[in-house]
Tab-separated table of C-alpha atoms and ligand atoms in Angstrom:
chain	number	residue	atom	x	y	z
K	152	UNK	CA	3.416	12.137	41.312
K	153	UNK	CA	6.467	11.954	39.051
K	154	UNK	CA	5.179	8.735	37.508
K	155	UNK	CA	1.925	10.379	36.397
K	156	UNK	CA	3.752	13.400	35.007
K	157	UNK	CA	6.042	11.167	32.950
K	158	UNK	CA	3.062	9.196	31.770
K	159	UNK	CA	1.194	12.276	30.591
K	160	UNK	CA	4.293	13.658	28.904
K	161	UNK	CA	4.494	10.510	26.798
K	162	UNK	CA	0.768	10.244	26.074
K	163	UNK	CA	-0.211	13.832	25.270
K	164	UNK	CA	-0.261	14.644	21.538
K	165	UNK	CA	2.098	17.305	20.165
K	166	UNK	CA	-0.093	18.270	17.216
K	167	UNK	CA	-3.550	19.876	17.109
K	168	UNK	CA	-6.318	17.267	17.228
K	169	UNK	CA	-3.716	14.557	17.692
K	170	UNK	CA	-4.573	11.201	19.190
K	171	UNK	CA	-3.617	9.896	22.572
K	172	UNK	CA	-2.937	6.219	22.035
K	173	UNK	CA	-2.365	3.385	24.475
K	174	UNK	CA	-0.222	0.856	22.599
K	175	UNK	CA	-0.249	-2.582	24.238
K	176	UNK	CA	2.633	-4.852	23.258
K	177	UNK	CA	4.719	-1.728	22.574
K	178	UNK	CA	8.009	-3.554	23.226
K	179	UNK	CA	6.988	-6.114	20.613
K	180	UNK	CA	7.879	-6.084	16.927
K	181	UNK	CA	4.779	-4.430	15.464
K	182	UNK	CA	4.085	-2.365	18.604
K	183	UNK	CA	7.506	-0.703	18.616
K	184	UNK	CA	7.247	0.285	14.939
K	185	UNK	CA	3.697	1.639	15.317
K	186	UNK	CA	4.599	3.593	18.467
K	187	UNK	CA	7.475	5.305	16.669
K	188	UNK	CA	5.338	6.160	13.638
K	189	UNK	CA	2.565	7.639	15.797
K	190	UNK	CA	5.031	9.692	17.851
K	191	UNK	CA	6.837	10.959	14.752
K	192	UNK	CA	3.643	12.459	13.359
K	193	UNK	CA	2.828	14.141	16.680
K	194	UNK	CA	0.424	11.773	18.392
K	195	UNK	CA	0.728	10.924	22.077
K	196	UNK	CA	1.799	7.354	22.829
K	197	UNK	CA	1.945	5.369	26.029
K	198	UNK	CA	3.244	1.812	25.774
K	199	UNK	CA	2.358	-1.175	27.924
K	200	UNK	CA	4.200	-4.500	27.800
K	201	UNK	CA	4.906	-7.327	30.229
K	202	UNK	CA	8.310	-8.070	28.639
K	203	UNK	CA	7.688	-11.813	28.810
K	204	UNK	CA	10.412	-14.235	27.738
K	205	UNK	CA	8.572	-16.022	24.916
K	206	UNK	CA	11.560	-14.828	22.891
K	207	UNK	CA	14.775	-13.068	23.941
K	208	UNK	CA	13.648	-10.228	26.253
K	209	UNK	CA	16.877	-8.307	25.546
K	210	UNK	CA	15.465	-7.592	22.079
K	211	UNK	CA	12.333	-6.146	23.734
K	212	UNK	CA	14.506	-4.002	26.009
K	213	UNK	CA	16.492	-2.789	22.993
K	214	UNK	CA	13.248	-1.753	21.296
K	215	UNK	CA	12.270	0.003	24.531
K	216	UNK	CA	15.596	1.900	24.504
K	217	UNK	CA	14.901	2.984	20.941
K	218	UNK	CA	11.430	4.210	21.908
K	219	UNK	CA	12.684	6.053	24.973
K	220	UNK	CA	15.052	8.031	22.720
K	221	UNK	CA	11.860	9.301	21.102
K	222	UNK	CA	10.267	10.179	24.446
K	223	UNK	CA	7.955	7.181	24.395
K	224	UNK	CA	7.383	5.577	27.759
K	225	UNK	CA	6.629	1.852	28.073
K	226	UNK	CA	5.057	0.813	31.357
K	227	UNK	CA	5.963	-2.701	32.435
K	228	UNK	CA	2.684	-4.424	33.175
K	229	UNK	CA	0.195	-7.037	32.098
K	230	UNK	CA	-3.074	-6.491	30.225
K	231	UNK	CA	-4.668	-8.754	32.845
K	232	UNK	CA	-3.819	-6.242	35.607
K	233	UNK	CA	-7.176	-4.480	36.036
K	234	UNK	CA	-6.069	-1.918	38.669
K	235	UNK	CA	-3.080	-0.905	36.531
K	236	UNK	CA	-5.170	-0.474	33.360
K	237	UNK	CA	-7.845	1.435	35.269
K	238	UNK	CA	-5.186	3.726	36.705
K	239	UNK	CA	-3.715	4.401	33.249
K	240	UNK	CA	-7.155	5.350	31.929
K	241	UNK	CA	-7.725	7.569	34.992
K	242	UNK	CA	-4.539	9.528	34.416
K	243	UNK	CA	-4.729	9.753	30.614
K	244	UNK	CA	-7.849	10.286	28.484
K	245	UNK	CA	-6.874	7.902	25.715
K	246	UNK	CA	-8.737	8.556	22.485
K	247	UNK	CA	-7.492	5.263	20.992
K	248	UNK	CA	-6.060	1.906	21.963
K	249	UNK	CA	-3.814	0.007	19.571
K	250	UNK	CA	-3.956	-3.440	21.107
K	251	UNK	CA	-1.079	-5.612	19.920
K	252	UNK	CA	-0.158	-7.460	23.121
K	253	UNK	CA	-0.739	-11.165	22.641
K	254	UNK	CA	0.843	-14.548	22.910
K	255	UNK	CA	1.984	-14.986	19.319
K	256	UNK	CA	3.371	-18.065	17.589
K	257	UNK	CA	1.667	-21.203	16.349
K	258	UNK	CA	3.973	-23.958	17.651
K	259	UNK	CA	4.391	-22.712	21.225
K	260	UNK	CA	0.654	-23.272	21.777
K	261	UNK	CA	1.372	-26.998	21.992
K	262	UNK	CA	3.836	-26.350	24.834
K	263	UNK	CA	2.029	-23.613	26.734
K	264	UNK	CA	-1.636	-23.476	25.740
K	265	UNK	CA	-2.648	-21.525	28.863
K	266	UNK	CA	-0.531	-18.516	27.914
K	267	UNK	CA	-2.701	-18.097	24.784
K	268	UNK	CA	-5.895	-18.229	26.803
K	269	UNK	CA	-4.457	-15.801	29.390
K	270	UNK	CA	-3.230	-13.106	26.993
K	271	UNK	CA	-5.399	-13.469	23.894
K	272	UNK	CA	-8.731	-14.202	25.561
K	273	UNK	CA	-8.713	-13.186	29.262
K	274	UNK	CA	-6.334	-10.252	28.657
K	275	UNK	CA	-8.360	-8.980	25.716
K	276	UNK	CA	-11.578	-9.180	27.746
K	277	UNK	CA	-9.910	-7.284	30.596
K	278	UNK	CA	-8.804	-4.537	28.226
K	279	UNK	CA	-12.324	-4.294	26.792
K	280	UNK	CA	-13.857	-4.160	30.287
K	281	UNK	CA	-11.593	-1.304	31.359
K	282	UNK	CA	-12.122	0.485	28.010
K	283	UNK	CA	-15.900	0.259	28.215
K	284	UNK	CA	-15.774	1.796	31.719
K	285	UNK	CA	-13.391	4.583	30.678
K	286	UNK	CA	-14.597	8.096	30.072
K	287	UNK	CA	-14.193	8.852	27.211
K	288	UNK	CA	-14.377	5.341	25.785
K	289	UNK	CA	-11.440	4.870	23.430
K	290	UNK	CA	-11.774	3.556	19.886
K	291	UNK	CA	-9.925	0.239	19.745
K	292	UNK	CA	-7.858	-1.185	16.909
K	293	UNK	CA	-6.514	-4.659	17.653
K	294	UNK	CA	-4.420	-7.355	16.011
K	295	UNK	CA	-6.275	-10.394	14.808
K	296	UNK	CA	-4.473	-12.710	12.399
K	297	UNK	CA	-4.613	-14.300	8.958
K	298	UNK	CA	-4.510	-17.594	10.853
K	299	UNK	CA	-8.280	-17.270	11.437
K	300	UNK	CA	-8.790	-18.506	7.840
K	301	UNK	CA	-7.347	-21.822	8.996
K	302	UNK	CA	-7.884	-24.743	6.656
K	303	UNK	CA	-9.988	-22.672	4.263
K	304	UNK	CA	-8.627	-23.202	0.755
K	305	UNK	CA	-10.458	-20.394	-1.042
K	306	UNK	CA	-7.661	-18.088	-2.180
K	307	UNK	CA	-7.054	-15.200	-1.946
K	308	UNK	CA	-8.660	-14.865	1.492
K	309	UNK	CA	-11.248	-12.139	1.769
K	310	UNK	CA	-13.009	-10.989	4.923
K	311	UNK	CA	-16.291	-12.688	3.992
K	312	UNK	CA	-14.689	-16.133	3.790
K	313	UNK	CA	-15.297	-18.702	6.499
K	314	UNK	CA	-13.107	-18.696	9.602
K	315	UNK	CA	-14.454	-21.707	11.455
K	316	UNK	CA	-11.575	-24.142	10.867
K	317	UNK	CA	-8.613	-22.914	12.919
K	318	UNK	CA	-5.466	-25.055	12.569
K	319	UNK	CA	-3.928	-24.089	15.920
K	320	UNK	CA	-4.928	-22.914	19.383
K	321	UNK	CA	-3.308	-19.575	18.532
K	322	UNK	CA	-5.709	-19.197	15.600
K	323	UNK	CA	-8.644	-20.266	17.767
K	324	UNK	CA	-7.857	-17.570	20.359
K	325	UNK	CA	-7.561	-14.909	17.631
K	326	UNK	CA	-10.890	-16.021	16.215
K	327	UNK	CA	-12.381	-15.914	19.727
K	328	UNK	CA	-11.105	-12.330	19.990
K	329	UNK	CA	-13.161	-11.370	16.951
K	330	UNK	CA	-16.317	-12.872	18.462
K	331	UNK	CA	-15.631	-11.217	21.820
K	332	UNK	CA	-15.148	-7.865	20.062
K	333	UNK	CA	-18.548	-8.299	18.482
K	334	UNK	CA	-20.243	-8.578	21.859
K	335	UNK	CA	-18.521	-5.476	23.298
K	336	UNK	CA	-19.473	-3.527	20.223
K	337	UNK	CA	-23.040	-4.759	20.391
K	338	UNK	CA	-23.675	-4.258	24.101
K	339	UNK	CA	-21.430	-1.340	25.056
K	340	UNK	CA	-21.073	0.573	21.797
K	341	UNK	CA	-17.289	0.221	21.673
K	342	UNK	CA	-15.711	1.145	18.351
K	343	UNK	CA	-13.625	-1.874	17.368
K	344	UNK	CA	-11.420	-2.582	14.358
K	345	UNK	CA	-9.691	-5.944	13.937
K	346	UNK	CA	-6.687	-6.287	11.654
K	347	UNK	CA	-5.811	-9.687	10.236
K	348	UNK	CA	-2.048	-9.404	9.733
K	349	UNK	CA	-0.374	-11.736	7.231
K	350	UNK	CA	3.153	-12.925	8.231
K	351	UNK	CA	4.801	-9.641	9.150
K	352	UNK	CA	8.587	-9.340	8.767
K	353	UNK	CA	11.285	-6.688	8.867
K	354	UNK	CA	13.930	-4.977	11.030
K	355	UNK	CA	13.479	-5.527	14.800
K	356	UNK	CA	11.445	-8.625	13.896
K	357	UNK	CA	10.630	-11.721	15.907
K	358	UNK	CA	13.345	-14.376	16.435
K	359	UNK	CA	10.713	-17.141	16.508
K	360	UNK	CA	9.709	-16.535	12.888
K	361	UNK	CA	11.192	-18.526	9.986
K	362	UNK	CA	12.768	-15.662	7.999
K	363	UNK	CA	14.577	-14.604	11.217
K	364	UNK	CA	15.945	-17.963	12.357
K	365	UNK	CA	16.725	-19.009	8.776
K	366	UNK	CA	18.951	-15.912	8.553
K	367	UNK	CA	20.610	-16.771	11.858
K	368	UNK	CA	21.142	-20.436	10.989
K	369	UNK	CA	22.403	-19.763	7.463
K	370	UNK	CA	24.989	-17.323	8.871
K	371	UNK	CA	26.024	-19.857	11.521
K	372	UNK	CA	26.191	-22.715	8.998
K	373	UNK	CA	23.439	-24.703	10.699
K	374	UNK	CA	20.968	-26.901	8.845
K	375	UNK	CA	17.514	-25.421	8.375
K	376	UNK	CA	14.303	-27.439	8.178
K	377	UNK	CA	12.242	-26.436	5.163
K	378	UNK	CA	8.689	-27.715	5.271
K	379	UNK	CA	7.139	-28.236	1.853
K	380	UNK	CA	4.385	-30.408	0.499
K	381	UNK	CA	4.913	-32.632	-2.553
K	382	UNK	CA	4.220	-29.664	-4.726
K	383	UNK	CA	6.561	-27.049	-3.318
K	384	UNK	CA	4.347	-24.150	-4.356
K	385	UNK	CA	1.662	-25.297	-1.942
K	386	UNK	CA	3.563	-23.996	1.072
K	387	UNK	CA	3.662	-20.237	0.662
K	388	UNK	CA	3.221	-17.151	2.792
K	389	UNK	CA	1.921	-13.724	1.986
K	390	UNK	CA	4.938	-12.053	3.663
K	391	UNK	CA	4.091	-8.464	4.539
K	392	UNK	CA	6.703	-5.812	5.247
K	393	UNK	CA	6.466	-4.024	8.571
K	394	UNK	CA	6.223	-0.489	7.082
K	395	UNK	CA	3.149	-1.559	5.106
K	396	UNK	CA	1.580	-2.984	8.282
K	397	UNK	CA	2.342	0.248	10.167
K	398	UNK	CA	0.577	2.255	7.464
K	399	UNK	CA	-2.396	-0.077	7.757
K	400	UNK	CA	-2.538	0.305	11.557
K	401	UNK	CA	-2.383	4.096	11.327
K	402	UNK	CA	-4.997	4.105	8.569
K	403	UNK	CA	-7.315	2.030	10.741
K	404	UNK	CA	-6.768	4.347	13.721
K	405	UNK	CA	-7.370	7.435	11.562
K	406	UNK	CA	-10.670	6.143	10.213
K	407	UNK	CA	-11.954	4.654	13.484
K	408	UNK	CA	-15.179	6.296	14.559
K	409	UNK	CA	-15.806	7.226	18.166
K	410	UNK	CA	-17.330	4.728	20.545
K	411	UNK	CA	-21.000	5.502	21.155
K	412	UNK	CA	-21.556	3.947	24.559
K	413	UNK	CA	-20.953	5.607	27.895
K	414	UNK	CA	-19.802	3.531	30.814
K	415	UNK	CA	-22.092	0.715	29.746
K	416	UNK	CA	-25.200	2.765	30.450
K	417	UNK	CA	-26.047	3.998	26.989
K	418	UNK	CA	-25.965	1.871	23.878
K	419	UNK	CA	-25.921	2.753	20.266
K	420	UNK	CA	-24.515	1.607	16.974
K	421	UNK	CA	-20.755	1.885	16.806
K	422	UNK	CA	-18.199	0.715	14.357
K	423	UNK	CA	-17.164	-2.925	14.135
K	424	UNK	CA	-14.759	-3.677	11.339
K	425	UNK	CA	-12.325	-6.430	10.340
K	426	UNK	CA	-9.665	-6.060	7.630
K	427	UNK	CA	-6.987	-8.149	5.977
K	428	UNK	CA	-3.561	-6.508	6.016
K	429	UNK	CA	-1.340	-8.556	3.718
K	430	UNK	CA	0.915	-8.171	0.711
K	431	UNK	CA	-1.310	-9.899	-1.916
K	432	UNK	CA	1.600	-11.919	-3.285
K	433	UNK	CA	2.400	-15.289	-1.657
K	434	UNK	CA	5.982	-16.549	-1.847
K	435	UNK	CA	6.924	-20.242	-1.512
K	436	UNK	CA	9.199	-21.027	1.427
K	437	UNK	CA	11.902	-22.307	-0.963
K	438	UNK	CA	11.954	-18.903	-2.623
K	439	UNK	CA	12.319	-17.203	0.774
K	440	UNK	CA	15.427	-19.306	1.415
K	441	UNK	CA	16.832	-18.530	-2.033
K	442	UNK	CA	16.417	-14.770	-1.484
K	443	UNK	CA	18.194	-15.003	1.871
K	444	UNK	CA	21.042	-17.034	0.337
K	445	UNK	CA	21.479	-14.309	-2.264
K	446	UNK	CA	21.460	-11.469	0.258
K	447	UNK	CA	23.834	-13.252	2.647
K	448	UNK	CA	25.998	-14.600	-0.140
K	449	UNK	CA	25.930	-17.967	1.608
K	450	UNK	CA	24.514	-21.378	0.707
K	451	UNK	CA	21.905	-22.765	3.120
K	452	UNK	CA	22.164	-26.328	4.394
K	453	UNK	CA	18.591	-27.466	3.786
K	454	UNK	CA	16.716	-30.385	5.231
K	455	UNK	CA	13.518	-30.618	3.203
K	456	UNK	CA	10.509	-32.140	4.939
K	457	UNK	CA	7.666	-33.038	2.621
K	458	UNK	CA	4.757	-31.970	4.764
K	459	UNK	CA	3.470	-28.768	6.340
K	460	UNK	CA	4.379	-28.147	9.963
K	461	UNK	CA	1.847	-29.016	12.606
K	462	UNK	CA	-0.426	-26.034	13.249
K	463	UNK	CA	0.605	-24.241	10.072
K	464	UNK	CA	-1.750	-23.226	7.333
K	465	UNK	CA	-0.070	-24.298	4.082
K	466	UNK	CA	-0.915	-21.310	1.916
K	467	UNK	CA	-1.885	-17.722	2.747
K	468	UNK	CA	-2.855	-14.992	0.296
K	469	UNK	CA	-4.620	-11.764	1.236
K	470	UNK	CA	-7.220	-9.852	-0.673
K	471	UNK	CA	-6.848	-6.322	0.717
K	472	UNK	CA	-9.414	-4.446	-1.354
K	473	UNK	CA	-11.561	-3.639	1.696
K	474	UNK	CA	-8.677	-1.953	3.552
K	475	UNK	CA	-7.790	-0.134	0.327
K	476	UNK	CA	-11.347	1.136	-0.077
K	477	UNK	CA	-11.715	2.283	3.547
K	478	UNK	CA	-8.280	3.716	4.304
K	479	UNK	CA	-6.164	3.477	1.182
K	480	UNK	CA	-4.090	0.494	2.336
K	481	UNK	CA	-1.705	-0.488	-0.430
K	482	UNK	CA	1.366	-2.662	0.271
K	483	UNK	CA	4.423	-1.384	-1.598
K	484	UNK	CA	7.366	-3.540	-0.488
K	485	UNK	CA	8.202	-6.836	-2.197
K	486	UNK	CA	9.885	-9.642	-0.269
K	487	UNK	CA	13.373	-9.170	-1.766
K	488	UNK	CA	13.380	-5.447	-0.926
K	489	UNK	CA	12.014	-5.985	2.567
K	490	UNK	CA	14.409	-8.832	3.357
K	491	UNK	CA	17.342	-6.690	2.230
K	492	UNK	CA	16.329	-4.164	4.898
K	493	UNK	CA	15.873	-6.926	7.457
K	494	UNK	CA	19.292	-8.458	6.754
K	495	UNK	CA	20.938	-5.029	6.941
K	496	UNK	CA	19.360	-4.504	10.364
K	497	UNK	CA	20.225	-8.038	11.515
K	498	UNK	CA	23.869	-7.707	10.567
K	499	UNK	CA	24.140	-4.334	12.309
K	500	UNK	CA	22.243	-5.351	15.423
K	501	UNK	CA	24.077	-8.613	16.040
K	502	UNK	CA	27.427	-7.304	14.848
K	503	UNK	CA	27.790	-9.977	12.185
K	504	UNK	CA	30.517	-9.436	9.625
K	505	UNK	CA	29.409	-11.333	6.568
K	506	UNK	CA	32.212	-13.239	4.928
K	507	UNK	CA	34.466	-12.563	7.930
K	508	UNK	CA	34.441	-14.762	11.013
K	509	UNK	CA	33.226	-12.902	14.099
K	510	UNK	CA	36.194	-14.259	16.136
K	511	UNK	CA	38.497	-12.006	14.082
K	512	UNK	CA	36.972	-8.994	15.765
K	513	UNK	CA	37.460	-9.915	19.394
K	514	UNK	CA	40.152	-7.352	19.931
K	515	UNK	CA	37.791	-4.456	19.159
K	516	UNK	CA	37.628	-1.770	21.808
K	517	UNK	CA	33.839	-2.181	22.113
G	1941	LIG	P1	5.480	-9.701	19.658
G	1941	LIG	O1	5.483	-10.950	20.452
G	1941	LIG	O2	6.791	-9.159	19.190
G	1941	LIG	O3	4.714	-8.546	20.434
G	1941	LIG	C1	3.742	-8.786	21.413
G	1941	LIG	C2	4.180	-8.071	22.688
G	1941	LIG	O4	3.144	-8.207	23.644
G	1941	LIG	C3	5.444	-8.655	23.299
G	1941	LIG	O5	6.414	-7.644	23.494
G	1941	LIG	C4	4.973	-9.242	24.626
G	1941	LIG	O6	5.941	-9.081	25.648
G	1941	LIG	C5	3.717	-8.463	24.899
G	1941	LIG	N1	2.730	-9.219	25.687
G	1941	LIG	C6	2.335	-10.496	25.503
G	1941	LIG	N2	1.409	-10.830	26.400
G	1941	LIG	C7	1.207	-9.742	27.174
G	1941	LIG	C8	0.368	-9.476	28.282
G	1941	LIG	N3	-0.434	-10.412	28.786
G	1941	LIG	N4	0.410	-8.240	28.842
G	1941	LIG	C9	1.245	-7.293	28.357
G	1941	LIG	N5	2.052	-7.497	27.307
G	1941	LIG	C10	2.045	-8.706	26.731
G	1941	LIG	O7	4.522	-9.981	18.410
G	1941	LIG	P2	4.245	-9.095	17.093
G	1941	LIG	O8	4.759	-9.861	15.936
G	1941	LIG	O9	4.660	-7.689	17.306
G	1941	LIG	O10	2.665	-9.190	17.047
G	1941	LIG	C11	1.799	-8.123	17.438
G	1941	LIG	C12	0.368	-8.599	17.314
G	1941	LIG	O11	0.094	-8.971	15.975
G	1941	LIG	C13	0.040	-9.829	18.159
G	1941	LIG	O12	-1.287	-9.693	18.621
G	1941	LIG	C14	0.127	-10.972	17.170
G	1941	LIG	O13	-0.675	-12.070	17.552
G	1941	LIG	C15	-0.412	-10.294	15.922
G	1941	LIG	N6	0.044	-10.906	14.668
G	1941	LIG	C16	1.360	-10.871	14.309
G	1941	LIG	C17	1.764	-11.438	13.108
G	1941	LIG	C18	3.195	-11.428	12.652
G	1941	LIG	O14	3.509	-12.011	11.632
G	1941	LIG	N7	4.133	-10.764	13.342
G	1941	LIG	C19	0.815	-12.049	12.260
G	1941	LIG	C20	-0.517	-12.066	12.656
G	1941	LIG	C21	-0.891	-11.479	13.847
């Protein structure tokens, strides 16, 4: 019917030998950016997202509007919906899946632990089940997380370091995803590539992340809580700009080998890879605030708390030499440059007039 036609139109590549990619979490921060980048170079993209309200769903709908301007369709649905996923794979022969749908966030796991199990474990398994039964079997690239390094203090983190001390349920479910991927690779010959993202930020970002709500609160004159240990340098993040992450995701897709199984009947060696995607240059949280103050030309009201937040890993630092070797991943955006782009987007999106009170603009025709 019309639905299937629309679906194919979105998912069929417009360049020779292009990919046909199912992007889960396409209305999310990273998913929206990756979908646009794939479409722009001529690949076919079909998005899937359940538009949950973990953070303001109007931001997800705005990303969807942006994608639809580029002829990218996002189906509203859940990765746990087996009939829906099966139907999508029946209509479109996806060559690749970029699996980004997940319950993100470290703190929320203490409020709603089951949502992490449902999306990051059960949902991932469901996607793998449907993928292993699909013909052809797609190559899968999925989002893991730097949080799998947990309380490990060997820095910078490299892929061979231990990941058996998660500091949050979120981290534990991401770690479980890596183990689950191993079994589907081993038994069914699925090609699987896990990407351990390090604190991704940028335009269209996530309102639940510190750089985002610090910006909001500084503009609104609200006090921000800054978590630091005694030695302020100990709390730092390897903030990674979204465009660098997008390049990493596309590089991983481009170098993914085909799955070797066939509907679970044949087995054979297939690719199983895990990579760090970070910026290789950790920045203390105090420095993050100082950069924002400079960009906004406003002084933050800070409440300094001398301990790391529950569930947080105090210090993250990526070694990305493996991703560089295998697909040329090289982050190029420093935090000040990336935050300038974020703030520019934020101010435009929310209609903030820096230095001028928003109330002054109520008479505008818009
Ligand atoms: P996001 O929350 O903006 O995007 C995830 C999207 O998935 C959301 O739009 C959500 O509605 C959707 N979703 C959630 N559960 C779903 C389900 N069961 N079925 C269908 N859709 C569902 O997060 P993001 O920052 O874009 O993160 C993308 C991926 O990268 C996630 O897997 C996240 O865990 C991982 N990651 C992100 C970061 C970061 O700093 N942003 C760091 C490490 C890992």
